[in-house]
Amino acid sequence: MRRNKKDRQVLLTEMIETNPFITDEELADKLEVSIQTIRLDRLELSIPELRERIKMMAEKKMTDDIKSLPVDEIIGEIIDIEMDHSAISLLDIRGEHVFKRNGIARGHHLFAQANSLAVAVTNDELALTAKANIQFTQPVHEGDRVIAKARVMDVDKEKGRSQVAVRSYVGTTLVFKGEFNMYRATTMKKDEWT
């Protein structure tokens, strides 16, 4: 038995609210309509496609989890984070990131991606970079996708410090590595950072 459009759209909305990861194909199968009908219904209801729903949920989770800085201040797109443990971000290198004469990425963009990831993974209201030991290992070019991986190596809450290692790759090639010594504000005295 075919449902009318209004009933179908109510069911579609309920199904997506129950399982935001449901695909258009699965919705079409369950509602016994074409994939195109599902896409038109989503468009009419202003429900984004699966990829956008996943991105929105990830951003909400990041906003809820990350205490040290607003998500929109992070350089690159965080795709995974476990506070005080590890994090991964992506940065697509575009024209504004490179030197015009040779198409090679400016180092401060790679540093900013790694540093903001080290700050974000630090589970504290205010995390500040105290010291960084960095090395650029290969040039990065316009069109490259840089994947930065952070791992918290040590958390010393008594001293108010964390050690975060960040490795950045283009494909499997290591292009940047850094060791970040982070202040943790919850135990930091004001005279330590003035």
PDB file of C-alpha atoms in Angstrom:
ATOM      1  CA  MET A   1       0.000   0.000   0.000  1.00  0.00           C
ATOM      2  CA  ARG A   2       1.472   3.349  -1.080  1.00  0.00           C
ATOM      3  CA  ARG A   3       1.501   6.162   1.452  1.00  0.00           C
ATOM      4  CA  ASN A   4       0.533   9.676   0.569  1.00  0.00           C
ATOM      5  CA  LYS A   5       3.329  12.236   0.408  1.00  0.00           C
ATOM      6  CA  LYS A   6       2.549  13.847   3.781  1.00  0.00           C
ATOM      7  CA  ASP A   7       2.555  10.514   5.650  1.00  0.00           C
ATOM      8  CA  ARG A   8       5.719   9.408   3.858  1.00  0.00           C
ATOM      9  CA  GLN A   9       7.517  12.620   4.799  1.00  0.00           C
ATOM     10  CA  VAL A  10       6.469  12.265   8.437  1.00  0.00           C
ATOM     11  CA  LEU A  11       7.871   8.709   8.466  1.00  0.00           C
ATOM     12  CA  LEU A  12      11.042   9.806   6.680  1.00  0.00           C
ATOM     13  CA  THR A  13      11.622  12.545   9.272  1.00  0.00           C
ATOM     14  CA  GLU A  14      11.046  10.097  12.153  1.00  0.00           C
ATOM     15  CA  MET A  15      13.412   7.521  10.613  1.00  0.00           C
ATOM     16  CA  ILE A  16      16.196  10.087  10.196  1.00  0.00           C
ATOM     17  CA  GLU A  17      15.682  11.429  13.739  1.00  0.00           C
ATOM     18  CA  THR A  18      15.896   7.861  15.064  1.00  0.00           C
ATOM     19  CA  ASN A  19      18.934   6.972  12.931  1.00  0.00           C
ATOM     20  CA  PRO A  20      20.763   9.968  11.419  1.00  0.00           C
ATOM     21  CA  PHE A  21      23.174   7.551   9.680  1.00  0.00           C
ATOM     22  CA  ILE A  22      20.459   5.936   7.552  1.00  0.00           C
ATOM     23  CA  THR A  23      21.195   6.190   3.820  1.00  0.00           C
ATOM     24  CA  ASP A  24      18.837   7.352   1.081  1.00  0.00           C
ATOM     25  CA  GLU A  25      18.941   3.812  -0.297  1.00  0.00           C
ATOM     26  CA  GLU A  26      17.807   2.340   3.037  1.00  0.00           C
ATOM     27  CA  LEU A  27      15.059   4.963   3.334  1.00  0.00           C
ATOM     28  CA  ALA A  28      13.861   4.223  -0.200  1.00  0.00           C
ATOM     29  CA  ASP A  29      13.762   0.500   0.562  1.00  0.00           C
ATOM     30  CA  LYS A  30      11.862   0.931   3.838  1.00  0.00           C
ATOM     31  CA  LEU A  31       9.379   3.428   2.412  1.00  0.00           C
ATOM     32  CA  GLU A  32       9.063   1.517  -0.879  1.00  0.00           C
ATOM     33  CA  VAL A  33       9.801   4.510  -3.103  1.00  0.00           C
ATOM     34  CA  SER A  34      12.636   5.496  -5.415  1.00  0.00           C
ATOM     35  CA  ILE A  35      15.870   7.067  -4.182  1.00  0.00           C
ATOM     36  CA  GLN A  36      14.982  10.167  -6.212  1.00  0.00           C
ATOM     37  CA  THR A  37      11.698  10.478  -4.278  1.00  0.00           C
ATOM     38  CA  ILE A  38      13.636  10.320  -0.996  1.00  0.00           C
ATOM     39  CA  ARG A  39      16.036  13.012  -2.206  1.00  0.00           C
ATOM     40  CA  LEU A  40      13.156  15.251  -3.276  1.00  0.00           C
ATOM     41  CA  ASP A  41      11.414  14.710   0.074  1.00  0.00           C
ATOM     42  CA  ARG A  42      14.620  15.565   1.982  1.00  0.00           C
ATOM     43  CA  LEU A  43      15.090  18.664  -0.135  1.00  0.00           C
ATOM     44  CA  GLU A  44      11.506  19.775   0.479  1.00  0.00           C
ATOM     45  CA  LEU A  45      11.898  19.127   4.241  1.00  0.00           C
ATOM     46  CA  SER A  46      15.336  20.822   4.363  1.00  0.00           C
ATOM     47  CA  ILE A  47      16.960  17.615   5.630  1.00  0.00           C
ATOM     48  CA  PRO A  48      20.609  17.446   4.525  1.00  0.00           C
ATOM     49  CA  GLU A  49      22.163  14.428   2.844  1.00  0.00           C
ATOM     50  CA  LEU A  50      23.866  11.755   4.951  1.00  0.00           C
ATOM     51  CA  ARG A  51      27.370  13.216   4.610  1.00  0.00           C
ATOM     52  CA  GLU A  52      26.178  16.633   5.816  1.00  0.00           C
ATOM     53  CA  ARG A  53      24.212  15.052   8.701  1.00  0.00           C
ATOM     54  CA  ILE A  54      27.344  13.191   9.811  1.00  0.00           C
ATOM     55  CA  LYS A  55      29.416  16.372   9.566  1.00  0.00           C
ATOM     56  CA  MET A  56      26.836  18.338  11.586  1.00  0.00           C
ATOM     57  CA  MET A  57      26.767  15.656  14.293  1.00  0.00           C
ATOM     58  CA  ALA A  58      30.572  15.554  14.442  1.00  0.00           C
ATOM     59  CA  GLU A  59      30.729  19.347  14.764  1.00  0.00           C
ATOM     60  CA  LYS A  60      28.165  19.261  17.574  1.00  0.00           C
ATOM     61  CA  LYS A  61      30.152  16.548  19.367  1.00  0.00           C
ATOM     62  CA  MET A  62      33.361  18.548  18.902  1.00  0.00           C
ATOM     63  CA  THR A  63      31.648  21.669  20.250  1.00  0.00           C
ATOM     64  CA  ASP A  64      30.428  19.710  23.285  1.00  0.00           C
ATOM     65  CA  ASP A  65      33.780  17.956  23.916  1.00  0.00           C
ATOM     66  CA  ILE A  66      36.437  20.543  23.131  1.00  0.00           C
ATOM     67  CA  LYS A  67      36.866  22.888  26.061  1.00  0.00           C
ATOM     68  CA  SER A  68      40.065  24.751  25.199  1.00  0.00           C
ATOM     69  CA  LEU A  69      38.952  26.721  22.118  1.00  0.00           C
ATOM     70  CA  PRO A  70      35.933  27.187  19.863  1.00  0.00           C
ATOM     71  CA  VAL A  71      35.721  24.634  17.034  1.00  0.00           C
ATOM     72  CA  ASP A  72      35.723  27.401  14.417  1.00  0.00           C
ATOM     73  CA  GLU A  73      39.169  28.542  15.642  1.00  0.00           C
ATOM     74  CA  ILE A  74      40.750  25.165  14.904  1.00  0.00           C
ATOM     75  CA  ILE A  75      42.877  25.141  11.772  1.00  0.00           C
ATOM     76  CA  GLY A  76      41.802  22.167   9.677  1.00  0.00           C
ATOM     77  CA  GLU A  77      38.768  19.949  10.135  1.00  0.00           C
ATOM     78  CA  ILE A  78      38.821  17.621  13.146  1.00  0.00           C
ATOM     79  CA  ILE A  79      37.511  14.222  12.125  1.00  0.00           C
ATOM     80  CA  ASP A  80      38.210  12.298  15.323  1.00  0.00           C
ATOM     81  CA  ILE A  81      39.040  13.238  18.887  1.00  0.00           C
ATOM     82  CA  GLU A  82      39.361  11.473  22.216  1.00  0.00           C
ATOM     83  CA  MET A  83      40.145  14.089  24.832  1.00  0.00           C
ATOM     84  CA  ASP A  84      43.566  13.799  26.529  1.00  0.00           C
ATOM     85  CA  HIS A  85      44.348  10.836  24.262  1.00  0.00           C
ATOM     86  CA  SER A  86      44.348  11.425  20.492  1.00  0.00           C
ATOM     87  CA  ALA A  87      42.916  13.473  17.635  1.00  0.00           C
ATOM     88  CA  ILE A  88      43.017  13.666  13.837  1.00  0.00           C
ATOM     89  CA  SER A  89      42.419  16.649  11.549  1.00  0.00           C
ATOM     90  CA  LEU A  90      42.449  17.318   7.805  1.00  0.00           C
ATOM     91  CA  LEU A  91      43.663  20.414   6.005  1.00  0.00           C
ATOM     92  CA  ASP A  92      43.242  20.773   2.255  1.00  0.00           C
ATOM     93  CA  ILE A  93      46.004  23.004   0.911  1.00  0.00           C
ATOM     94  CA  ARG A  94      44.560  25.672  -1.374  1.00  0.00           C
ATOM     95  CA  GLY A  95      45.928  28.716  -3.159  1.00  0.00           C
ATOM     96  CA  GLU A  96      45.765  30.937  -0.087  1.00  0.00           C
ATOM     97  CA  HIS A  97      48.052  28.507   1.806  1.00  0.00           C
ATOM     98  CA  VAL A  98      50.947  28.472  -0.676  1.00  0.00           C
ATOM     99  CA  PHE A  99      53.693  30.709  -2.017  1.00  0.00           C
ATOM    100  CA  LYS A 100      52.595  31.918  -5.449  1.00  0.00           C
ATOM    101  CA  ARG A 101      56.036  31.471  -7.063  1.00  0.00           C
ATOM    102  CA  ASN A 102      56.372  27.716  -6.338  1.00  0.00           C
ATOM    103  CA  GLY A 103      53.009  26.398  -5.014  1.00  0.00           C
ATOM    104  CA  ILE A 104      54.611  25.156  -1.765  1.00  0.00           C
ATOM    105  CA  ALA A 105      52.589  25.528   1.437  1.00  0.00           C
ATOM    106  CA  ARG A 106      53.712  28.159   3.905  1.00  0.00           C
ATOM    107  CA  GLY A 107      55.000  26.515   7.069  1.00  0.00           C
ATOM    108  CA  HIS A 108      52.851  28.527   9.428  1.00  0.00           C
ATOM    109  CA  HIS A 109      49.730  26.793   8.079  1.00  0.00           C
ATOM    110  CA  LEU A 110      51.127  23.339   8.885  1.00  0.00           C
ATOM    111  CA  PHE A 111      52.259  24.566  12.299  1.00  0.00           C
ATOM    112  CA  ALA A 112      48.835  26.142  12.954  1.00  0.00           C
ATOM    113  CA  GLN A 113      47.057  22.892  12.089  1.00  0.00           C
ATOM    114  CA  ALA A 114      49.309  20.868  14.422  1.00  0.00           C
ATOM    115  CA  ASN A 115      49.275  23.445  17.228  1.00  0.00           C
ATOM    116  CA  SER A 116      45.504  23.917  17.214  1.00  0.00           C
ATOM    117  CA  LEU A 117      45.089  20.114  17.252  1.00  0.00           C
ATOM    118  CA  ALA A 118      47.407  19.909  20.287  1.00  0.00           C
ATOM    119  CA  VAL A 119      45.323  22.598  22.019  1.00  0.00           C
ATOM    120  CA  ALA A 120      42.006  20.943  21.087  1.00  0.00           C
ATOM    121  CA  VAL A 121      42.980  17.479  22.368  1.00  0.00           C
ATOM    122  CA  THR A 122      43.952  18.961  25.751  1.00  0.00           C
ATOM    123  CA  ASN A 123      40.969  18.424  28.030  1.00  0.00           C
ATOM    124  CA  ASP A 124      41.103  21.721  29.882  1.00  0.00           C
ATOM    125  CA  GLU A 125      39.232  25.033  29.845  1.00  0.00           C
ATOM    126  CA  LEU A 126      42.320  26.874  28.662  1.00  0.00           C
ATOM    127  CA  ALA A 127      45.280  25.124  27.087  1.00  0.00           C
ATOM    128  CA  LEU A 128      48.256  27.186  25.984  1.00  0.00           C
ATOM    129  CA  THR A 129      51.366  26.141  24.100  1.00  0.00           C
ATOM    130  CA  ALA A 130      54.342  26.594  26.414  1.00  0.00           C
ATOM    131  CA  LYS A 131      56.985  25.211  24.072  1.00  0.00           C
ATOM    132  CA  ALA A 132      57.107  23.456  20.714  1.00  0.00           C
ATOM    133  CA  ASN A 133      59.857  21.517  19.001  1.00  0.00           C
ATOM    134  CA  ILE A 134      58.900  21.224  15.330  1.00  0.00           C
ATOM    135  CA  GLN A 135      60.390  19.925  12.108  1.00  0.00           C
ATOM    136  CA  PHE A 136      59.200  20.228   8.521  1.00  0.00           C
ATOM    137  CA  THR A 137      60.288  17.032   6.757  1.00  0.00           C
ATOM    138  CA  GLN A 138      58.897  17.382   3.204  1.00  0.00           C
ATOM    139  CA  PRO A 139      57.361  20.220   1.184  1.00  0.00           C
ATOM    140  CA  VAL A 140      53.578  20.285   0.861  1.00  0.00           C
ATOM    141  CA  HIS A 141      51.967  21.547  -2.356  1.00  0.00           C
ATOM    142  CA  GLU A 142      48.710  23.136  -3.409  1.00  0.00           C
ATOM    143  CA  GLY A 143      46.067  20.415  -3.785  1.00  0.00           C
ATOM    144  CA  ASP A 144      47.604  18.181  -1.094  1.00  0.00           C
ATOM    145  CA  ARG A 145      45.519  16.980   1.855  1.00  0.00           C
ATOM    146  CA  VAL A 146      47.429  17.115   5.140  1.00  0.00           C
ATOM    147  CA  ILE A 147      46.327  14.629   7.797  1.00  0.00           C
ATOM    148  CA  ALA A 148      47.564  15.603  11.265  1.00  0.00           C
ATOM    149  CA  LYS A 149      47.515  13.002  14.038  1.00  0.00           C
ATOM    150  CA  ALA A 150      47.959  14.060  17.660  1.00  0.00           C
ATOM    151  CA  ARG A 151      48.717  11.738  20.543  1.00  0.00           C
ATOM    152  CA  VAL A 152      48.861  12.857  24.168  1.00  0.00           C
ATOM    153  CA  MET A 153      52.057  11.318  25.510  1.00  0.00           C
ATOM    154  CA  ASP A 154      51.826  12.508  29.103  1.00  0.00           C
ATOM    155  CA  VAL A 155      49.443  14.412  31.367  1.00  0.00           C
ATOM    156  CA  ASP A 156      50.909  15.838  34.560  1.00  0.00           C
ATOM    157  CA  LYS A 157      47.945  17.479  36.281  1.00  0.00           C
ATOM    158  CA  GLU A 158      50.036  18.279  39.361  1.00  0.00           C
ATOM    159  CA  LYS A 159      52.393  20.449  37.294  1.00  0.00           C
ATOM    160  CA  GLY A 160      49.622  21.506  34.926  1.00  0.00           C
ATOM    161  CA  ARG A 161      51.369  20.242  31.791  1.00  0.00           C
ATOM    162  CA  SER A 162      50.692  17.876  28.902  1.00  0.00           C
ATOM    163  CA  GLN A 163      53.025  16.533  26.250  1.00  0.00           C
ATOM    164  CA  VAL A 164      51.409  16.161  22.826  1.00  0.00           C
ATOM    165  CA  ALA A 165      53.108  14.633  19.783  1.00  0.00           C
ATOM    166  CA  VAL A 166      51.742  15.577  16.362  1.00  0.00           C
ATOM    167  CA  ARG A 167      52.662  13.937  13.063  1.00  0.00           C
ATOM    168  CA  SER A 168      51.313  15.294   9.766  1.00  0.00           C
ATOM    169  CA  TYR A 169      51.170  13.312   6.542  1.00  0.00           C
ATOM    170  CA  VAL A 170      50.325  13.737   2.887  1.00  0.00           C
ATOM    171  CA  GLY A 171      49.294  10.226   1.943  1.00  0.00           C
ATOM    172  CA  THR A 172      51.875   8.088   3.750  1.00  0.00           C
ATOM    173  CA  THR A 173      54.653  10.705   3.559  1.00  0.00           C
ATOM    174  CA  LEU A 174      55.576  12.412   6.839  1.00  0.00           C
ATOM    175  CA  VAL A 175      55.665  16.170   6.157  1.00  0.00           C
ATOM    176  CA  PHE A 176      55.716  17.653   9.680  1.00  0.00           C
ATOM    177  CA  LYS A 177      56.398  16.509  13.208  1.00  0.00           C
ATOM    178  CA  GLY A 178      56.113  18.385  16.450  1.00  0.00           C
ATOM    179  CA  GLU A 179      56.325  17.894  20.184  1.00  0.00           C
ATOM    180  CA  PHE A 180      54.133  20.349  22.091  1.00  0.00           C
ATOM    181  CA  ASN A 181      54.464  21.140  25.785  1.00  0.00           C
ATOM    182  CA  MET A 182      51.032  22.435  26.838  1.00  0.00           C
ATOM    183  CA  TYR A 183      50.037  24.474  29.900  1.00  0.00           C
ATOM    184  CA  ARG A 184      46.821  23.257  31.508  1.00  0.00           C
ATOM    185  CA  ALA A 185      45.012  26.259  33.004  1.00  0.00           C
ATOM    186  CA  THR A 186      43.060  24.494  35.755  1.00  0.00           C
ATOM    187  CA  THR A 187      46.223  24.045  37.795  1.00  0.00           C
ATOM    188  CA  MET A 188      48.223  26.974  36.417  1.00  0.00           C
ATOM    189  CA  LYS A 189      48.857  29.938  38.706  1.00  0.00           C
ATOM    190  CA  LYS A 190      48.489  33.388  37.155  1.00  0.00           C
ATOM    191  CA  ASP A 191      52.152  34.290  37.743  1.00  0.00           C
ATOM    192  CA  GLU A 192      53.226  31.255  35.683  1.00  0.00           C
ATOM    193  CA  TRP A 193      51.976  32.776  32.438  1.00  0.00           C
ATOM    194  CA  THR A 194      52.412  36.506  32.925  1.00  0.00           C
TER     195      THR A 194
END
